[in-house]
Coordinates of C-alpha atoms and ligand atoms in Angstrom, one line a residue:
M1084 CA 71.7 138.2 109.3
K1085 CA 71.2 137.3 113.5
I1086 CA 74.9 135.6 114.5
A1087 CA 75.6 134.4 118.3
I1088 CA 79.4 135.0 118.9
I1089 CA 81.2 132.9 121.6
P1090 CA 84.4 134.1 122.4
G1091 CA 85.2 131.1 124.9
D1092 CA 88.4 130.6 126.9
G1093 CA 92.0 131.2 126.1
I1094 CA 92.9 132.5 122.7
G1095 CA 88.9 132.6 121.9
K1096 CA 88.7 136.5 122.6
E1097 CA 91.8 137.1 120.3
I1098 CA 90.9 135.0 117.4
I1099 CA 87.1 136.1 117.5
E1100 CA 88.2 139.8 117.6
Q1101 CA 89.9 139.0 114.1
A1102 CA 86.7 136.8 112.8
K1103 CA 84.6 139.6 113.7
K1104 CA 86.9 142.6 111.5
V1105 CA 86.4 140.0 108.6
L1106 CA 82.7 139.6 109.1
K1107 CA 82.4 143.4 109.2
A1108 CA 84.6 144.1 105.7
A1109 CA 82.8 141.5 104.3
S1110 CA 79.3 142.8 105.0
V1111 CA 80.3 146.2 103.5
K1112 CA 81.9 144.3 100.6
Y1113 CA 78.6 142.3 99.8
K1114 CA 76.5 144.6 101.4
F1115 CA 74.4 142.7 104.0
D1116 CA 73.6 143.8 107.6
F1117 CA 74.2 141.6 110.9
E1118 CA 73.7 142.0 114.3
Y1119 CA 75.5 139.6 116.8
E1120 CA 75.4 138.9 120.5
E1121 CA 77.9 137.9 122.6
V1122 CA 77.3 135.0 125.1
L1123 CA 79.5 132.6 127.5
L1124 CA 80.4 129.2 127.1
G1125 CA 82.9 127.0 128.5
G1126 CA 85.5 128.2 131.4
A1127 CA 84.5 131.9 131.4
A1128 CA 80.8 130.8 131.7
V1129 CA 81.7 128.8 134.8
D1130 CA 83.5 131.5 136.1
A1131 CA 80.9 134.1 135.5
T1132 CA 77.7 131.6 136.6
G1133 CA 78.8 128.6 137.9
V1134 CA 78.1 126.1 134.5
P1135 CA 79.5 125.5 131.3
L1136 CA 76.7 126.2 129.5
P1137 CA 74.1 128.6 130.9
D1138 CA 70.8 128.5 129.5
K1139 CA 71.1 131.8 128.2
T1140 CA 73.4 130.9 125.7
V1141 CA 71.5 127.9 124.5
E1142 CA 68.8 130.5 124.0
V1143 CA 70.3 132.9 122.6
C1144 CA 72.2 130.3 119.9
K1145 CA 68.6 128.8 119.0
K1146 CA 67.2 132.1 118.0
S1147 CA 70.1 133.2 115.9
D1148 CA 70.9 132.2 112.2
A1149 CA 74.1 131.2 112.8
V1150 CA 76.9 130.5 116.0
L1151 CA 80.3 131.6 115.8
L1152 CA 82.5 129.8 118.5
G1153 CA 86.1 130.5 119.2
A1154 CA 87.4 127.8 121.9
V1155 CA 87.0 126.8 125.4
G1156 CA 88.7 125.1 128.1
G1157 CA 92.4 125.6 129.9
P1158 CA 94.3 124.0 132.7
K1159 CA 92.0 126.9 135.6
W1160 CA 89.0 124.1 135.1
D1161 CA 90.7 120.8 134.4
S1162 CA 90.1 119.6 137.7
L1163 CA 86.3 120.5 138.1
P1164 CA 83.7 117.3 137.9
S1165 CA 83.5 116.2 134.0
K1166 CA 79.9 117.7 134.4
L1167 CA 81.4 121.1 135.1
R1168 CA 84.4 121.1 132.7
P1169 CA 84.3 123.8 129.6
E1170 CA 84.3 120.5 127.7
A1171 CA 80.8 119.7 128.9
G1172 CA 79.4 123.0 127.8
L1173 CA 81.1 122.6 124.2
L1174 CA 79.0 119.4 123.6
G1175 CA 76.5 120.3 125.5
I1176 CA 75.6 123.1 122.9
R1177 CA 76.3 120.8 119.8
K1178 CA 73.7 118.9 121.1
A1179 CA 71.2 121.5 122.2
L1180 CA 71.3 122.9 118.6
G1181 CA 71.1 119.3 117.1
V1182 CA 74.1 119.9 114.8
F1183 CA 75.0 116.2 113.9
A1184 CA 77.4 116.7 110.8
N1185 CA 80.8 118.4 111.5
L1186 CA 82.6 119.2 108.2
R1187 CA 85.9 119.6 108.6
P1188 CA 87.7 120.5 105.8
A1189 CA 91.8 119.8 105.4
I1190 CA 93.1 122.3 102.8
L1191 CA 96.5 122.9 102.4
F1192 CA 97.3 126.3 101.0
P1193 CA 99.9 125.9 98.2
E1194 CA 102.1 128.6 99.8
L1195 CA 102.1 126.2 103.3
I1196 CA 103.7 123.2 101.4
S1197 CA 106.5 123.6 102.9
A1198 CA 105.1 123.9 106.5
S1199 CA 103.7 120.4 106.3
N1200 CA 105.6 117.7 107.9
L1201 CA 105.2 115.5 104.8
K1202 CA 107.6 115.8 101.7
P1203 CA 106.3 117.8 98.7
E1204 CA 106.0 114.8 96.5
V1205 CA 103.3 113.2 98.8
L1206 CA 101.3 116.6 98.9
G1207 CA 101.4 116.9 95.0
G1208 CA 101.0 120.4 95.0
G1209 CA 98.1 120.9 97.4
L1210 CA 95.4 118.8 99.4
D1211 CA 91.7 119.3 99.9
I1212 CA 89.9 116.4 102.0
M1213 CA 86.7 117.0 103.4
I1214 CA 85.9 115.0 106.9
V1215 CA 82.4 114.5 107.8
R1216 CA 82.6 114.0 111.4
E1217 CA 79.1 112.6 113.2
L1218 CA 79.1 115.0 116.2
I1219 CA 76.2 114.6 118.6
G1220 CA 76.6 110.6 118.9
G1221 CA 78.7 107.7 119.6
A1222 CA 81.1 107.4 122.7
Y1223 CA 81.0 111.1 123.5
F1224 CA 77.1 110.8 124.2
G1225 CA 76.3 107.1 125.2
E1226 CA 76.1 105.7 128.2
K1227 CA 78.7 106.4 130.8
N1228 CA 79.8 105.6 134.1
R1229 CA 82.0 104.8 136.9
I1230 CA 81.6 102.6 140.0
D1231 CA 83.3 100.8 143.1
I1232 CA 84.3 97.1 142.5
E1233 CA 85.7 95.0 145.0
G1234 CA 89.4 95.8 145.2
G1235 CA 89.2 99.0 142.5
K1236 CA 87.0 100.6 140.3
K1237 CA 85.4 100.4 137.0
A1238 CA 84.7 103.0 134.4
W1239 CA 82.6 102.5 131.0
D1240 CA 81.7 104.6 127.9
T1241 CA 79.2 103.4 125.4
I1242 CA 79.5 103.9 121.5
S1243 CA 75.9 103.6 120.4
Y1244 CA 74.2 104.6 117.0
T1245 CA 70.9 104.3 115.5
S1246 CA 70.0 103.5 111.9
F1247 CA 68.6 106.8 111.9
E1248 CA 71.6 108.9 113.2
I1249 CA 73.8 107.0 110.5
D1250 CA 71.4 107.8 107.8
R1251 CA 71.0 111.6 108.2
I1252 CA 74.8 112.1 108.4
T1253 CA 75.6 109.4 105.4
R1254 CA 72.9 111.4 103.1
K1255 CA 74.5 114.8 103.8
A1256 CA 78.2 113.1 103.0
F1257 CA 77.0 111.8 99.6
E1258 CA 75.5 115.1 98.7
I1259 CA 78.7 116.8 99.4
A1260 CA 80.8 114.2 97.8
R1261 CA 78.5 114.9 94.6
K1262 CA 79.8 118.6 94.8
R1263 CA 83.1 117.5 94.9
N1264 CA 85.0 114.4 93.5
N1265 CA 82.3 111.9 93.8
K1266 CA 84.3 109.8 96.0
L1267 CA 83.1 108.7 99.8
T1268 CA 85.4 106.5 102.3
L1269 CA 83.7 105.6 105.2
V1270 CA 86.3 105.0 107.8
D1271 CA 85.2 102.5 110.9
K1272 CA 86.4 99.6 113.0
A1273 CA 83.7 96.6 111.3
N1274 CA 86.3 94.2 112.0
V1275 CA 85.7 94.3 115.7
L1276 CA 82.8 97.0 116.4
E1277 CA 79.5 96.4 116.3
S1278 CA 78.2 99.8 115.6
S1279 CA 80.4 99.9 112.6
K1280 CA 78.6 97.1 111.4
L1281 CA 75.7 99.1 111.3
W1282 CA 77.4 102.0 109.7
R1283 CA 78.5 99.8 106.8
E1284 CA 75.4 98.4 106.3
V1285 CA 73.3 101.6 106.5
V1286 CA 75.9 103.2 104.1
G1287 CA 76.0 100.2 102.0
N1288 CA 72.0 100.7 101.3
I1289 CA 72.2 104.6 100.8
A1290 CA 75.1 103.8 98.4
K1291 CA 72.7 102.2 95.9
E1292 CA 70.9 105.6 95.9
Y1293 CA 74.2 107.4 94.7
E1294 CA 75.8 105.3 92.2
D1295 CA 77.6 108.1 90.9
V1296 CA 79.7 108.2 94.3
E1297 CA 82.8 106.2 94.4
I1298 CA 82.1 104.4 97.9
N1299 CA 85.4 102.6 99.6
Y1300 CA 85.1 101.5 103.1
M1301 CA 88.3 101.7 105.4
Y1302 CA 89.1 100.6 109.0
V1303 CA 90.2 103.2 111.3
D1304 CA 93.5 101.9 112.1
N1305 CA 94.3 101.6 108.1
A1306 CA 93.0 105.0 107.4
S1307 CA 94.9 106.8 109.8
M1308 CA 97.9 105.4 108.3
Q1309 CA 97.0 106.1 105.0
L1310 CA 96.3 109.6 105.3
I1311 CA 100.0 110.1 106.1
R1312 CA 101.2 107.4 103.2
D1313 CA 99.2 108.9 100.5
P1314 CA 96.7 111.9 101.3
K1315 CA 95.7 112.4 97.9
Q1316 CA 93.5 109.0 98.3
F1317 CA 90.8 110.9 99.9
D1318 CA 88.1 113.1 98.7
V1319 CA 85.2 113.0 101.5
I1320 CA 85.7 110.8 104.7
L1321 CA 82.6 110.3 106.5
T1322 CA 83.0 108.7 110.3
E1323 CA 81.6 108.3 113.9
N1324 CA 82.1 111.0 116.2
M1325 CA 85.6 109.7 118.0
F1326 CA 87.3 108.3 115.0
G1327 CA 86.4 111.9 113.4
D1328 CA 87.8 113.6 116.4
I1329 CA 91.1 111.7 116.1
L1330 CA 91.3 111.8 112.1
S1331 CA 90.6 115.7 111.8
D1332 CA 93.5 116.5 114.2
E1333 CA 95.7 114.0 112.2
A1334 CA 94.7 115.5 109.1
S1335 CA 95.3 118.9 110.3
M1336 CA 98.6 118.5 110.4
L1337 CA 99.0 117.7 106.9
T1338 CA 98.3 121.3 106.2
G1339 CA 100.8 122.8 108.2
S1340 CA 99.4 123.6 111.4
L1341 CA 96.2 122.9 113.2
G1342 CA 95.6 126.6 113.2
M1343 CA 94.3 126.5 109.7
L1344 CA 91.5 124.5 110.1
P1345 CA 87.7 125.8 110.2
S1346 CA 84.6 123.6 110.7
A1347 CA 81.2 123.8 110.1
S1348 CA 78.7 122.1 112.4
V1349 CA 75.5 121.9 110.5
R1350 CA 71.7 119.8 111.0
G1351 CA 69.9 120.1 107.1
D1352 CA 68.7 123.8 107.3
S1353 CA 70.5 127.0 106.8
F1354 CA 71.8 126.8 110.7
G1355 CA 74.9 126.0 111.6
L1356 CA 77.8 126.5 114.4
Y1357 CA 81.2 127.2 113.0
E1358 CA 84.3 127.1 115.0
P1359 CA 88.3 126.1 114.2
V1360 CA 89.2 122.8 114.7
H1361 CA 92.0 123.9 117.4
G1362 CA 91.6 124.1 121.1
S1363 CA 91.8 127.2 123.5
A1364 CA 95.8 127.3 123.7
P1365 CA 96.1 128.8 127.2
D1366 CA 99.9 128.4 126.5
I1367 CA 100.1 131.3 124.4
A1368 CA 96.8 133.3 125.2
G1369 CA 96.6 137.0 125.5
Q1370 CA 99.9 137.3 123.9
N1371 CA 98.6 138.0 120.3
K1372 CA 100.5 134.8 119.0
A1373 CA 97.4 132.8 117.7
N1374 CA 96.9 132.0 114.3
P1375 CA 93.5 133.5 113.3
I1376 CA 93.1 131.9 110.2
G1377 CA 91.3 128.7 111.3
T1378 CA 88.6 130.9 112.7
I1379 CA 88.5 133.2 109.6
M1380 CA 88.0 130.4 107.7
S1381 CA 85.1 129.3 110.2
V1382 CA 83.4 132.9 109.0
A1383 CA 83.9 132.0 105.3
M1384 CA 82.2 128.8 106.2
M1385 CA 79.4 130.3 107.7
L1386 CA 78.9 132.8 104.8
K1387 CA 78.8 129.7 102.5
Y1388 CA 76.8 127.2 104.3
S1389 CA 74.1 129.2 106.4
F1390 CA 73.9 132.5 104.2
N1391 CA 74.5 130.7 100.9
M1392 CA 77.3 133.2 99.8
E1393 CA 79.8 131.2 97.7
Q1394 CA 81.5 134.2 96.1
A1395 CA 82.2 135.5 100.0
Y1396 CA 83.8 132.2 100.9
V1397 CA 86.1 131.8 97.8
D1398 CA 87.0 135.7 98.4
I1399 CA 88.2 134.9 102.0
K1400 CA 89.9 132.2 101.0
N1401 CA 91.8 134.0 98.1
A1402 CA 92.3 137.2 100.6
I1403 CA 94.1 134.5 103.1
S1404 CA 96.1 132.8 100.2
K1405 CA 97.4 136.6 99.1
V1406 CA 98.6 137.0 102.7
L1407 CA 100.5 133.8 102.9
E1408 CA 101.9 134.7 99.1
E1409 CA 103.3 137.7 100.6
G1410 CA 105.4 135.7 103.3
Y1411 CA 103.2 137.0 106.5
R1412 CA 102.8 134.2 108.8
T1413 CA 102.0 133.7 112.7
G1414 CA 104.5 131.6 114.6
D1415 CA 102.8 128.4 114.1
I1416 CA 103.5 128.4 110.5
A1417 CA 106.8 130.7 110.3
L1418 CA 109.8 129.4 108.7
E1419 CA 113.2 130.9 108.3
G1420 CA 112.9 134.2 106.3
S1421 CA 109.1 134.6 106.7
K1422 CA 107.7 138.1 107.6
L1423 CA 106.4 136.9 111.5
V1424 CA 103.2 138.7 112.4
G1425 CA 100.6 138.4 115.6
T1426 CA 97.3 138.0 115.7
E1427 CA 95.8 141.2 114.9
E1428 CA 98.3 142.3 112.2
M1429 CA 97.5 138.9 110.4
G1430 CA 93.6 139.7 110.9
D1431 CA 94.4 143.4 109.4
L1432 CA 96.3 141.8 106.6
I1433 CA 93.4 139.8 105.3
V1434 CA 90.9 142.5 105.7
N1435 CA 93.1 144.8 103.8
N1436 CA 93.2 142.2 101.1
L1437 CA 89.5 141.4 101.2
Ligands
LIG300 C1 87.1 119.3 118.7 C2 87.7 119.0 120.4 C3 86.3 119.0 121.0 C4 86.0 117.1 121.0 C5 86.7 118.8 122.7 C6 87.5 120.1 123.1 C7 85.5 118.3 123.8 O1 88.6 117.8 120.6 O2 85.9 119.7 118.5 O3 87.5 118.6 118.0 O4 86.3 116.5 121.0 O5 85.0 117.3 120.0
LIG301 MG1 89.3 117.3 118.8

């Protein structure tokens, strides 16, 4: 296995170190060989090369079987023009690799029910929602500009989708729903947006090929409310890029902490880009405080989706459960009486259990 590793900025380095430990432990346990190359992205790349996405990074990622990414961004680069910001590097690598389907599972480990802001009754003993977010279209990549007008300025971003872009991710979402509980909810704003109307049309047509899957349609404002009111009604949520960005952060809070959530960005073959949903958390960078679980779960997703190692996924997830069960917590998920540990110890505990 050839893996490109991108630590990125902020807590990126620390959490990626833990992920590497888990990867090494898994390679021993499941007897596979892997080699990796570390490449630059985001602020680290700006500092070293002047651009957030160096050509070499794209090249190395394209030659790899999978990419593991920490996080990018930080106040140091916030005042740069949009094209030079770390975020532009992240969007650029997603686009360059063509990973259009971003899978963001919001899984609540039963041990963390008390870390969630919701009442235990609402969570009903656990939670497992899969958000399928379109990743390389919509407002993020549509036509945008800023011009001077008389007495002021004008800026715009465009949400545009082709039926092909909607088609390919919809099929992916239906396939995922089939492997889960056969329930799919399309989240859009079809009462206002033309692009959302096209989503409904395309999804409605494809739904006829998947009659075993129950399809629901929900406006995004309602969906954001329903996620808090009754999250258990959802299984797979399919949505466009920006709605998916927002709803996945919201869903993460149901699980106790943004630090817990992994993601996989895939395109249809076995290749994938794996990254935690959280950002680079510059305020705690370099302090051994960050929660590495989202990144370690991203490794688990990589083994499952890119290398077909379902058992490794299950075992890593169980190793995490075990550590939580034993009461160990990083600061973000700690409660009174928990055994507070740092990033590194959390990594070691998970490796030991694996
Ligand atoms: C995410 C992040 C990114 C996004 C940012 C950092 C550009 O919020 O992965 O959810 O909006 O996609
Ligand atoms: Mg986001």
